[in-house]
PDB file of N, CA and C in Angstrom:
ATOM      1  N   MET A   1     278.424 120.585  43.070  1.00 43.00           N
ATOM      2  CA  MET A   1     277.925 120.302  44.408  1.00 43.00           C
ATOM      3  C   MET A   1     278.695 119.107  44.938  1.00 43.00           C
ATOM      4  N   ASN A   2     279.230 119.234  46.122  1.00 46.00           N
ATOM      5  CA  ASN A   2     279.992 118.118  46.661  1.00 46.00           C
ATOM      6  C   ASN A   2     279.066 117.077  47.285  1.00 46.00           C
ATOM      7  N   ALA A   3     279.627 115.918  47.602  1.00 47.00           N
ATOM      8  CA  ALA A   3     278.833 114.804  48.135  1.00 47.00           C
ATOM      9  C   ALA A   3     278.157 115.171  49.450  1.00 47.00           C
ATOM     10  N   ASN A   4     278.827 115.964  50.263  1.00 51.00           N
ATOM     11  CA  ASN A   4     278.251 116.381  51.546  1.00 51.00           C
ATOM     12  C   ASN A   4     276.940 117.128  51.349  1.00 51.00           C
ATOM     13  N   ASN A   5     276.910 118.059  50.404  1.00 53.00           N
ATOM     14  CA  ASN A   5     275.689 118.815  50.135  1.00 53.00           C
ATOM     15  C   ASN A   5     274.591 117.915  49.595  1.00 53.00           C
ATOM     16  N   THR A   6     274.941 116.934  48.775  1.00 54.00           N
ATOM     17  CA  THR A   6     273.957 116.009  48.230  1.00 54.00           C
ATOM     18  C   THR A   6     273.341 115.176  49.339  1.00 54.00           C
ATOM     19  N   GLU A   7     274.159 114.712  50.271  1.00 57.00           N
ATOM     20  CA  GLU A   7     273.640 113.939  51.406  1.00 57.00           C
ATOM     21  C   GLU A   7     272.670 114.784  52.219  1.00 57.00           C
ATOM     22  N   ASN A   8     273.014 116.025  52.472  1.00 70.00           N
ATOM     23  CA  ASN A   8     272.138 116.904  53.236  1.00 70.00           C
ATOM     24  C   ASN A   8     270.805 117.106  52.521  1.00 70.00           C
ATOM     25  N   LEU A   9     270.833 117.226  51.212  1.00 67.00           N
ATOM     26  CA  LEU A   9     269.593 117.400  50.452  1.00 67.00           C
ATOM     27  C   LEU A   9     268.694 116.179  50.568  1.00 67.00           C
ATOM     28  N   SER A  10     269.276 114.994  50.577  1.00 71.00           N
ATOM     29  CA  SER A  10     268.463 113.778  50.643  1.00 71.00           C
ATOM     30  C   SER A  10     267.779 113.613  51.996  1.00 71.00           C
ATOM     31  N   GLU A  11     268.247 114.344  53.006  1.00 76.00           N
ATOM     32  CA  GLU A  11     267.648 114.253  54.338  1.00 76.00           C
ATOM     33  C   GLU A  11     266.445 115.180  54.511  1.00 76.00           C
ATOM     34  N   ILE A  12     266.175 116.028  53.533  1.00 75.00           N
ATOM     35  CA  ILE A  12     265.061 116.971  53.636  1.00 75.00           C
ATOM     36  C   ILE A  12     263.753 116.231  53.377  1.00 75.00           C
ATOM     37  N   SER A  13     262.816 116.377  54.290  1.00 80.00           N
ATOM     38  CA  SER A  13     261.528 115.699  54.113  1.00 80.00           C
ATOM     39  C   SER A  13     260.687 116.445  53.083  1.00 80.00           C
ATOM     40  N   GLN A  14     259.796 115.715  52.445  1.00 83.00           N
ATOM     41  CA  GLN A  14     258.941 116.307  51.423  1.00 83.00           C
ATOM     42  C   GLN A  14     258.063 117.432  51.985  1.00 83.00           C
ATOM     43  N   PRO A  15     257.452 117.277  53.179  1.00 85.00           N
ATOM     44  CA  PRO A  15     256.651 118.387  53.713  1.00 85.00           C
ATOM     45  C   PRO A  15     257.474 119.659  53.959  1.00 85.00           C
ATOM     46  N   VAL A  16     258.714 119.490  54.405  1.00 81.00           N
ATOM     47  CA  VAL A  16     259.576 120.654  54.640  1.00 81.00           C
ATOM     48  C   VAL A  16     259.897 121.338  53.315  1.00 81.00           C
ATOM     49  N   LEU A  17     260.232 120.559  52.306  1.00 81.00           N
ATOM     50  CA  LEU A  17     260.538 121.118  50.995  1.00 81.00           C
ATOM     51  C   LEU A  17     259.314 121.816  50.407  1.00 81.00           C
ATOM     52  N   LYS A  18     258.148 121.198  50.540  1.00 83.00           N
ATOM     53  CA  LYS A  18     256.922 121.811  50.015  1.00 83.00           C
ATOM     54  C   LYS A  18     256.656 123.146  50.689  1.00 83.00           C
ATOM     55  N   ARG A  19     256.802 123.210  52.009  1.00 82.00           N
ATOM     56  CA  ARG A  19     256.562 124.458  52.737  1.00 82.00           C
ATOM     57  C   ARG A  19     257.545 125.536  52.289  1.00 82.00           C
ATOM     58  N   THR A  20     258.802 125.152  52.107  1.00 82.00           N
ATOM     59  CA  THR A  20     259.817 126.101  51.650  1.00 82.00           C
ATOM     60  C   THR A  20     259.463 126.642  50.273  1.00 82.00           C
ATOM     61  N   LEU A  21     259.073 125.758  49.373  1.00 82.00           N
ATOM     62  CA  LEU A  21     258.706 126.193  48.028  1.00 82.00           C
ATOM     63  C   LEU A  21     257.447 127.049  48.044  1.00 82.00           C
ATOM     64  N   ASP A  22     256.504 126.745  48.940  1.00 81.00           N
ATOM     65  CA  ASP A  22     255.312 127.589  49.083  1.00 81.00           C
ATOM     66  C   ASP A  22     255.710 129.024  49.420  1.00 81.00           C
ATOM     67  N   ILE A  23     256.727 129.158  50.243  1.00 82.00           N
ATOM     68  CA  ILE A  23     257.164 130.488  50.683  1.00 82.00           C
ATOM     69  C   ILE A  23     257.906 131.227  49.579  1.00 82.00           C
ATOM     70  N   ILE A  24     258.856 130.570  48.925  1.00 82.00           N
ATOM     71  CA  ILE A  24     259.727 131.300  48.003  1.00 82.00           C
ATOM     72  C   ILE A  24     259.259 131.301  46.556  1.00 82.00           C
ATOM     73  N   CYS A  25     258.365 130.390  46.191  1.00 85.00           N
ATOM     74  CA  CYS A  25     257.909 130.357  44.805  1.00 85.00           C
ATOM     75  C   CYS A  25     256.859 131.431  44.584  1.00 85.00           C
ATOM     76  N   GLY A  26     256.783 131.865  43.402  1.00 84.00           N
ATOM     77  CA  GLY A  26     255.904 132.966  43.066  1.00 84.00           C
ATOM     78  C   GLY A  26     256.781 134.084  42.540  1.00 84.00           C
ATOM     79  N   LYS A  27     256.348 134.669  41.470  1.00 88.00           N
ATOM     80  CA  LYS A  27     257.161 135.666  40.772  1.00 88.00           C
ATOM     81  C   LYS A  27     257.596 136.824  41.670  1.00 88.00           C
ATOM     82  N   TRP A  28     256.751 137.234  42.614  1.00 94.00           N
ATOM     83  CA  TRP A  28     257.012 138.449  43.378  1.00 94.00           C
ATOM     84  C   TRP A  28     257.391 138.212  44.833  1.00 94.00           C
ATOM     85  N   ARG A  29     257.304 137.011  45.333  1.00 94.00           N
ATOM     86  CA  ARG A  29     257.473 136.778  46.771  1.00 94.00           C
ATOM     87  C   ARG A  29     258.847 137.159  47.295  1.00 94.00           C
ATOM     88  N   LEU A  30     259.900 136.709  46.643  1.00 92.00           N
ATOM     89  CA  LEU A  30     261.242 137.046  47.127  1.00 92.00           C
ATOM     90  C   LEU A  30     261.514 138.540  46.988  1.00 92.00           C
ATOM     91  N   TYR A  31     260.949 139.142  45.956  1.00 93.00           N
ATOM     92  CA  TYR A  31     261.133 140.582  45.777  1.00 93.00           C
ATOM     93  C   TYR A  31     260.428 141.359  46.890  1.00 93.00           C
ATOM     94  N   ILE A  32     259.238 140.914  47.277  1.00 96.00           N
ATOM     95  CA  ILE A  32     258.517 141.537  48.395  1.00 96.00           C
ATOM     96  C   ILE A  32     259.321 141.363  49.681  1.00 96.00           C
ATOM     97  N   ILE A  33     259.821 140.159  49.910  1.00 95.00           N
ATOM     98  CA  ILE A  33     260.632 139.893  51.104  1.00 95.00           C
ATOM     99  C   ILE A  33     261.873 140.789  51.105  1.00 95.00           C
ATOM    100  N   PHE A  34     262.512 140.921  49.945  1.00 94.00           N
ATOM    101  CA  PHE A  34     263.691 141.788  49.828  1.00 94.00           C
ATOM    102  C   PHE A  34     263.346 143.224  50.213  1.00 94.00           C
ATOM    103  N   GLN A  35     262.252 143.748  49.680  1.00 96.00           N
ATOM    104  CA  GLN A  35     261.861 145.127  49.991  1.00 96.00           C
ATOM    105  C   GLN A  35     261.605 145.306  51.486  1.00 96.00           C
ATOM    106  N   LEU A  36     260.948 144.328  52.093  1.00 97.00           N
ATOM    107  CA  LEU A  36     260.603 144.430  53.509  1.00 97.00           C
ATOM    108  C   LEU A  36     261.778 144.101  54.430  1.00 97.00           C
ATOM    109  N   SER A  37     262.904 143.670  53.858  1.00 95.00           N
ATOM    110  CA  SER A  37     264.082 143.399  54.689  1.00 95.00           C
ATOM    111  C   SER A  37     264.673 144.696  55.232  1.00 95.00           C
ATOM    112  N   LYS A  38     264.403 145.795  54.558  1.00 93.00           N
ATOM    113  CA  LYS A  38     264.953 147.093  54.958  1.00 93.00           C
ATOM    114  C   LYS A  38     264.159 147.702  56.104  1.00 93.00           C
ATOM    115  N   GLN A  39     262.838 147.661  55.973  1.00 97.00           N
ATOM    116  CA  GLN A  39     261.951 148.227  56.994  1.00 97.00           C
ATOM    117  C   GLN A  39     260.522 147.816  56.667  1.00 97.00           C
ATOM    118  N   ASP A  40     259.604 148.112  57.570  1.00 98.00           N
ATOM    119  CA  ASP A  40     258.189 147.842  57.329  1.00 98.00           C
ATOM    120  C   ASP A  40     257.636 148.918  56.396  1.00 98.00           C
ATOM    121  N   TYR A  41     256.682 148.511  55.558  1.00 98.00           N
ATOM    122  CA  TYR A  41     256.087 149.448  54.611  1.00 98.00           C
ATOM    123  C   TYR A  41     254.581 149.282  54.557  1.00 98.00           C
ATOM    124  N   ARG A  42     253.920 150.346  54.163  1.00 96.00           N
ATOM    125  CA  ARG A  42     252.493 150.316  53.893  1.00 96.00           C
ATOM    126  C   ARG A  42     252.279 149.774  52.485  1.00 96.00           C
ATOM    127  N   TYR A  43     251.042 149.343  52.223  1.00 95.00           N
ATOM    128  CA  TYR A  43     250.722 148.773  50.916  1.00 95.00           C
ATOM    129  C   TYR A  43     251.102 149.734  49.783  1.00 95.00           C
ATOM    130  N   GLY A  44     250.702 150.995  49.895  1.00 95.00           N
ATOM    131  CA  GLY A  44     250.964 151.970  48.836  1.00 95.00           C
ATOM    132  C   GLY A  44     252.449 152.147  48.564  1.00 95.00           C
ATOM    133  N   GLU A  45     253.253 152.085  49.617  1.00 97.00           N
ATOM    134  CA  GLU A  45     254.700 152.214  49.444  1.00 97.00           C
ATOM    135  C   GLU A  45     255.249 151.007  48.690  1.00 97.00           C
ATOM    136  N   LEU A  46     254.776 149.819  49.052  1.00 97.00           N
ATOM    137  CA  LEU A  46     255.210 148.610  48.337  1.00 97.00           C
ATOM    138  C   LEU A  46     254.790 148.677  46.877  1.00 97.00           C
ATOM    139  N   ARG A  47     253.591 149.149  46.640  1.00 96.00           N
ATOM    140  CA  ARG A  47     253.070 149.259  45.272  1.00 96.00           C
ATOM    141  C   ARG A  47     253.964 150.170  44.433  1.00 96.00           C
ATOM    142  N   ARG A  48     254.419 151.270  45.012  1.00 96.00           N
ATOM    143  CA  ARG A  48     255.307 152.187  44.284  1.00 96.00           C
ATOM    144  C   ARG A  48     256.696 151.578  44.074  1.00 96.00           C
ATOM    145  N   MET A  49     257.147 150.761  45.015  1.00 96.00           N
ATOM    146  CA  MET A  49     258.469 150.130  44.893  1.00 96.00           C
ATOM    147  C   MET A  49     258.483 149.024  43.851  1.00 96.00           C
ATOM    148  N   ILE A  50     257.322 148.422  43.621  1.00 95.00           N
ATOM    149  CA  ILE A  50     257.226 147.298  42.683  1.00 95.00           C
ATOM    150  C   ILE A  50     256.139 147.632  41.657  1.00 95.00           C
ATOM    151  N   PRO A  51     256.370 148.616  40.792  1.00 94.00           N
ATOM    152  CA  PRO A  51     255.312 149.056  39.876  1.00 94.00           C
ATOM    153  C   PRO A  51     254.922 148.007  38.829  1.00 94.00           C
ATOM    154  N   GLU A  52     255.786 147.023  38.606  1.00 96.00           N
ATOM    155  CA  GLU A  52     255.501 146.007  37.587  1.00 96.00           C
ATOM    156  C   GLU A  52     254.399 145.040  38.011  1.00 96.00           C
ATOM    157  N   VAL A  53     254.144 144.911  39.307  1.00 95.00           N
ATOM    158  CA  VAL A  53     253.155 143.956  39.801  1.00 95.00           C
ATOM    159  C   VAL A  53     251.785 144.637  39.814  1.00 95.00           C
ATOM    160  N   SER A  54     250.772 143.890  39.420  1.00 96.00           N
ATOM    161  CA  SER A  54     249.420 144.452  39.431  1.00 96.00           C
ATOM    162  C   SER A  54     248.921 144.573  40.868  1.00 96.00           C
ATOM    163  N   GLU A  55     247.954 145.443  41.059  1.00 96.00           N
ATOM    164  CA  GLU A  55     247.377 145.645  42.393  1.00 96.00           C
ATOM    165  C   GLU A  55     246.794 144.345  42.930  1.00 96.00           C
ATOM    166  N   LYS A  56     246.067 143.632  42.071  1.00 97.00           N
ATOM    167  CA  LYS A  56     245.429 142.371  42.474  1.00 97.00           C
ATOM    168  C   LYS A  56     246.468 141.345  42.927  1.00 97.00           C
ATOM    169  N   VAL A  57     247.534 141.203  42.159  1.00 97.00           N
ATOM    170  CA  VAL A  57     248.571 140.214  42.475  1.00 97.00           C
ATOM    171  C   VAL A  57     249.310 140.598  43.756  1.00 97.00           C
ATOM    172  N   LEU A  58     249.627 141.878  43.930  1.00 97.00           N
ATOM    173  CA  LEU A  58     250.332 142.303  45.143  1.00 97.00           C
ATOM    174  C   LEU A  58     249.479 142.036  46.378  1.00 97.00           C
ATOM    175  N   ILE A  59     248.198 142.358  46.305  1.00 96.00           N
ATOM    176  CA  ILE A  59     247.304 142.098  47.439  1.00 96.00           C
ATOM    177  C   ILE A  59     247.276 140.608  47.761  1.00 96.00           C
ATOM    178  N   GLN A  60     247.155 139.776  46.725  1.00 96.00           N
ATOM    179  CA  GLN A  60     247.103 138.322  46.936  1.00 96.00           C
ATOM    180  C   GLN A  60     248.410 137.791  47.520  1.00 96.00           C
ATOM    181  N   GLU A  61     249.533 138.268  47.009  1.00 96.00           N
ATOM    182  CA  GLU A  61     250.834 137.808  47.515  1.00 96.00           C
ATOM    183  C   GLU A  61     251.030 138.225  48.972  1.00 96.00           C
ATOM    184  N   LEU A  62     250.627 139.437  49.319  1.00 97.00           N
ATOM    185  CA  LEU A  62     250.742 139.882  50.711  1.00 97.00           C
ATOM    186  C   LEU A  62     249.886 139.015  51.621  1.00 97.00           C
ATOM    187  N   LYS A  63     248.651 138.730  51.202  1.00 97.00           N
ATOM    188  CA  LYS A  63     247.767 137.867  52.002  1.00 97.00           C
ATOM    189  C   LYS A  63     248.381 136.485  52.180  1.00 97.00           C
ATOM    190  N   THR A  64     248.922 135.938  51.101  1.00 95.00           N
ATOM    191  CA  THR A  64     249.522 134.606  51.156  1.00 95.00           C
ATOM    192  C   THR A  64     250.732 134.593  52.082  1.00 95.00           C
ATOM    193  N   LEU A  65     251.596 135.589  51.958  1.00 96.00           N
ATOM    194  CA  LEU A  65     252.789 135.642  52.804  1.00 96.00           C
ATOM    195  C   LEU A  65     252.425 135.837  54.275  1.00 96.00           C
ATOM    196  N   VAL A  66     251.344 136.558  54.554  1.00 97.00           N
ATOM    197  CA  VAL A  66     250.870 136.690  55.937  1.00 97.00           C
ATOM    198  C   VAL A  66     250.382 135.336  56.434  1.00 97.00           C
ATOM    199  N   SER A  67     249.595 134.638  55.609  1.00 95.00           N
ATOM    200  CA  SER A  67     249.048 133.339  56.040  1.00 95.00           C
ATOM    201  C   SER A  67     250.133 132.284  56.211  1.00 95.00           C
ATOM    202  N   LEU A  68     251.236 132.402  55.475  1.00 93.00           N
ATOM    203  CA  LEU A  68     252.356 131.467  55.606  1.00 93.00           C
ATOM    204  C   LEU A  68     253.253 131.807  56.800  1.00 93.00           C
ATOM    205  N   GLY A  69     253.009 132.933  57.441  1.00 95.00           N
ATOM    206  CA  GLY A  69     253.823 133.325  58.585  1.00 95.00           C
ATOM    207  C   GLY A  69     255.103 134.050  58.216  1.00 95.00           C
ATOM    208  N   VAL A  70     255.190 134.494  56.969  1.00 96.00           N
ATOM    209  CA  VAL A  70     256.379 135.203  56.505  1.00 96.00           C
ATOM    210  C   VAL A  70     256.278 136.691  56.841  1.00 96.00           C
ATOM    211  N   LEU A  71     255.086 137.241  56.672  1.00 98.00           N
ATOM    212  CA  LEU A  71     254.854 138.654  56.955  1.00 98.00           C
ATOM    213  C   LEU A  71     253.913 138.812  58.129  1.00 98.00           C
ATOM    214  N   GLN A  72     254.057 139.925  58.799  1.00 98.00           N
ATOM    215  CA  GLN A  72     253.075 140.309  59.807  1.00 98.00           C
ATOM    216  C   GLN A  72     252.398 141.580  59.303  1.00 98.00           C
ATOM    217  N   LYS A  73     251.113 141.632  59.502  1.00 97.00           N
ATOM    218  CA  LYS A  73     250.308 142.778  59.081  1.00 97.00           C
ATOM    219  C   LYS A  73     249.857 143.500  60.342  1.00 97.00           C
ATOM    220  N   ARG A  74     250.225 144.767  60.442  1.00 96.00           N
ATOM    221  CA  ARG A  74     249.837 145.558  61.609  1.00 96.00           C
ATOM    222  C   ARG A  74     248.852 146.635  61.184  1.00 96.00           C
ATOM    223  N   SER A  75     247.693 146.622  61.812  1.00 94.00           N
ATOM    224  CA  SER A  75     246.667 147.628  61.553  1.00 94.00           C
ATOM    225  C   SER A  75     246.658 148.615  62.707  1.00 94.00           C
ATOM    226  N   TYR A  76     246.606 149.886  62.371  1.00 92.00           N
ATOM    227  CA  TYR A  76     246.575 150.944  63.375  1.00 92.00           C
ATOM    228  C   TYR A  76     245.182 151.555  63.404  1.00 92.00           C
ATOM    229  N   ASN A  77     244.701 151.838  64.584  1.00 91.00           N
ATOM    230  CA  ASN A  77     243.372 152.407  64.761  1.00 91.00           C
ATOM    231  C   ASN A  77     243.445 153.917  64.535  1.00 91.00           C
ATOM    232  N   GLU A  78     243.527 154.297  63.271  1.00 89.00           N
ATOM    233  CA  GLU A  78     243.656 155.699  62.884  1.00 89.00           C
ATOM    234  C   GLU A  78     242.670 156.006  61.770  1.00 89.00           C
ATOM    235  N   VAL A  79     242.446 157.274  61.545  1.00 89.00           N
ATOM    236  CA  VAL A  79     241.641 157.717  60.410  1.00 89.00           C
ATOM    237  C   VAL A  79     242.526 158.639  59.592  1.00 89.00           C
ATOM    238  N   PRO A  80     242.786 158.329  58.326  1.00 87.00           N
ATOM    239  CA  PRO A  80     242.381 157.113  57.622  1.00 87.00           C
ATOM    240  C   PRO A  80     243.127 155.891  58.167  1.00 87.00           C
ATOM    241  N   PRO A  81     242.568 154.705  57.916  1.00 88.00           N
ATOM    242  CA  PRO A  81     243.195 153.471  58.416  1.00 88.00           C
ATOM    243  C   PRO A  81     244.620 153.323  57.882  1.00 88.00           C
ATOM    244  N   ARG A  82     245.488 152.795  58.721  1.00 92.00           N
ATOM    245  CA  ARG A  82     246.878 152.566  58.322  1.00 92.00           C
ATOM    246  C   ARG A  82     247.228 151.118  58.606  1.00 92.00           C
ATOM    247  N   VAL A  83     247.809 150.465  57.597  1.00 95.00           N
ATOM    248  CA  VAL A  83     248.244 149.073  57.713  1.00 95.00           C
ATOM    249  C   VAL A  83     249.687 149.009  57.238  1.00 95.00           C
ATOM    250  N   GLU A  84     250.527 148.317  57.988  1.00 97.00           N
ATOM    251  CA  GLU A  84     251.919 148.124  57.595  1.00 97.00           C
ATOM    252  C   GLU A  84     252.237 146.636  57.551  1.00 97.00           C
ATOM    253  N   TYR A  85     253.138 146.296  56.639  1.00 98.00           N
ATOM    254  CA  TYR A  85     253.612 144.924  56.509  1.00 98.00           C
ATOM    255  C   TYR A  85     255.084 144.889  56.880  1.00 98.00           C
ATOM    256  N   GLY A  86     255.480 143.828  57.573  1.00 98.00           N
ATOM    257  CA  GLY A  86     256.877 143.638  57.933  1.00 98.00           C
ATOM    258  C   GLY A  86     257.195 142.156  57.999  1.00 98.00           C
ATOM    259  N   LEU A  87     258.473 141.850  58.005  1.00 98.00           N
ATOM    260  CA  LEU A  87     258.906 140.456  58.099  1.00 98.00           C
ATOM    261  C   LEU A  87     258.735 139.948  59.525  1.00 98.00           C
ATOM    262  N   THR A  88     258.353 138.694  59.642  1.00 97.00           N
ATOM    263  CA  THR A  88     258.327 138.050  60.949  1.00 97.00           C
ATOM    264  C   THR A  88     259.767 137.666  61.307  1.00 97.00           C
ATOM    265  N   PRO A  89     260.042 137.412  62.578  1.00 97.00           N
ATOM    266  CA  PRO A  89     261.398 136.972  62.944  1.00 97.00           C
ATOM    267  C   PRO A  89     261.832 135.718  62.172  1.00 97.00           C
ATOM    268  N   LYS A  90     260.904 134.780  61.965  1.00 94.00           N
ATOM    269  CA  LYS A  90     261.258 133.566  61.204  1.00 94.00           C
ATOM    270  C   LYS A  90     261.628 133.921  59.769  1.00 94.00           C
ATOM    271  N   ALA A  91     260.943 134.895  59.199  1.00 94.00           N
ATOM    272  CA  ALA A  91     261.207 135.271  57.804  1.00 94.00           C
ATOM    273  C   ALA A  91     262.591 135.874  57.639  1.00 94.00           C
ATOM    274  N   ARG A  92     263.114 136.470  58.678  1.00 95.00           N
ATOM    275  CA  ARG A  92     264.458 137.058  58.590  1.00 95.00           C
ATOM    276  C   ARG A  92     265.519 135.987  58.328  1.00 95.00           C
ATOM    277  N   GLU A  93     265.189 134.731  58.625  1.00 93.00           N
ATOM    278  CA  GLU A  93     266.114 133.633  58.330  1.00 93.00           C
ATOM    279  C   GLU A  93     266.247 133.400  56.827  1.00 93.00           C
ATOM    280  N   ILE A  94     265.319 133.931  56.051  1.00 91.00           N
ATOM    281  CA  ILE A  94     265.359 133.796  54.591  1.00 91.00           C
ATOM    282  C   ILE A  94     266.402 134.741  53.995  1.00 91.00           C
ATOM    283  N   LEU A  95     266.722 135.813  54.677  1.00 94.00           N
ATOM    284  CA  LEU A  95     267.571 136.858  54.099  1.00 94.00           C
ATOM    285  C   LEU A  95     268.958 136.378  53.676  1.00 94.00           C
ATOM    286  N   PRO A  96     269.672 135.544  54.459  1.00 94.00           N
ATOM    287  CA  PRO A  96     270.963 135.045  53.965  1.00 94.00           C
ATOM    288  C   PRO A  96     270.811 134.212  52.682  1.00 94.00           C
ATOM    289  N   VAL A  97     269.725 133.467  52.585  1.00 90.00           N
ATOM    290  CA  VAL A  97     269.471 132.675  51.374  1.00 90.00           C
ATOM    291  C   VAL A  97     269.213 133.614  50.200  1.00 90.00           C
ATOM    292  N   LEU A  98     268.466 134.671  50.439  1.00 90.00           N
ATOM    293  CA  LEU A  98     268.183 135.659  49.401  1.00 90.00           C
ATOM    294  C   LEU A  98     269.477 136.305  48.910  1.00 90.00           C
ATOM    295  N   LYS A  99     270.389 136.553  49.836  1.00 91.00           N
ATOM    296  CA  LYS A  99     271.686 137.119  49.457  1.00 91.00           C
ATOM    297  C   LYS A  99     272.455 136.143  48.562  1.00 91.00           C
ATOM    298  N   GLU A 100     272.420 134.859  48.897  1.00 91.00           N
ATOM    299  CA  GLU A 100     273.090 133.848  48.068  1.00 91.00           C
ATOM    300  C   GLU A 100     272.449 133.760  46.680  1.00 91.00           C
ATOM    301  N   ILE A 101     271.127 133.839  46.627  1.00 89.00           N
ATOM    302  CA  ILE A 101     270.428 133.815  45.339  1.00 89.00           C
ATOM    303  C   ILE A 101     270.862 135.014  44.496  1.00 89.00           C
ATOM    304  N   ALA A 102     271.001 136.181  45.125  1.00 89.00           N
ATOM    305  CA  ALA A 102     271.458 137.373  44.409  1.00 89.00           C
ATOM    306  C   ALA A 102     272.877 137.175  43.876  1.00 89.00           C
ATOM    307  N   THR A 103     273.718 136.494  44.646  1.00 91.00           N
ATOM    308  CA  THR A 103     275.085 136.203  44.199  1.00 91.00           C
ATOM    309  C   THR A 103     275.058 135.319  42.957  1.00 91.00           C
ATOM    310  N   ILE A 104     274.184 134.327  42.960  1.00 90.00           N
ATOM    311  CA  ILE A 104     274.041 133.455  41.789  1.00 90.00           C
ATOM    312  C   ILE A 104     273.558 134.269  40.594  1.00 90.00           C
ATOM    313  N   GLY A 105     272.585 135.143  40.816  1.00 90.00           N
ATOM    314  CA  GLY A 105     272.081 135.994  39.735  1.00 90.00           C
ATOM    315  C   GLY A 105     273.174 136.862  39.144  1.00 90.00           C
ATOM    316  N   LYS A 106     274.017 137.413  40.015  1.00 90.00           N
ATOM    317  CA  LYS A 106     275.124 138.249  39.547  1.00 90.00           C
ATOM    318  C   LYS A 106     276.081 137.431  38.692  1.00 90.00           C
ATOM    319  N   THR A 107     276.331 136.194  39.093  1.00 89.00           N
ATOM    320  CA  THR A 107     277.205 135.312  38.322  1.00 89.00           C
ATOM    321  C   THR A 107     276.672 135.138  36.905  1.00 89.00           C
ATOM    322  N   PHE A 108     275.372 134.957  36.784  1.00 89.00           N
ATOM    323  CA  PHE A 108     274.787 134.753  35.468  1.00 89.00           C
ATOM    324  C   PHE A 108     274.686 136.048  34.668  1.00 89.00           C
ATOM    325  N   LEU A 109     274.644 137.196  35.331  1.00 85.00           N
ATOM    326  CA  LEU A 109     274.673 138.474  34.615  1.00 85.00           C
ATOM    327  C   LEU A 109     276.040 138.714  34.004  1.00 85.00           C
ATOM    328  N   ASP A 110     277.078 138.180  34.653  1.00 72.00           N
ATOM    329  CA  ASP A 110     278.448 138.364  34.183  1.00 72.00           C
ATOM    330  C   ASP A 110     278.795 137.459  33.007  1.00 72.00           C
ATOM    331  N   VAL A 111     277.883 136.562  32.629  1.00 59.00           N
ATOM    332  CA  VAL A 111     278.169 135.605  31.551  1.00 59.00           C
ATOM    333  C   VAL A 111     278.224 136.316  30.225  1.00 59.00           C
TER     334      VAL A 111
END
């Protein structure tokens, strides 16, 4: 890391860093964001895409990401009820960072 990047890091306020970590920390959060980067999905579709996560944990993570402003939950007045989750416009700013994280992961897979 060059000195310029270190200086930029020291300018980050603690509340900003905490909010960022609230969003990206959690075993499944970035994976959920990655899945929703393609299109909006219903709960059942997300559950099938991420079979390793328990139903309870997925529900909790979706609720948390909605409350943090990362996801939007749209309910449709239909029978049976239909709910879809999608990224908010602000959450789309996470996608370039997610791509960089994937690049780092690939580097470590090549070791």
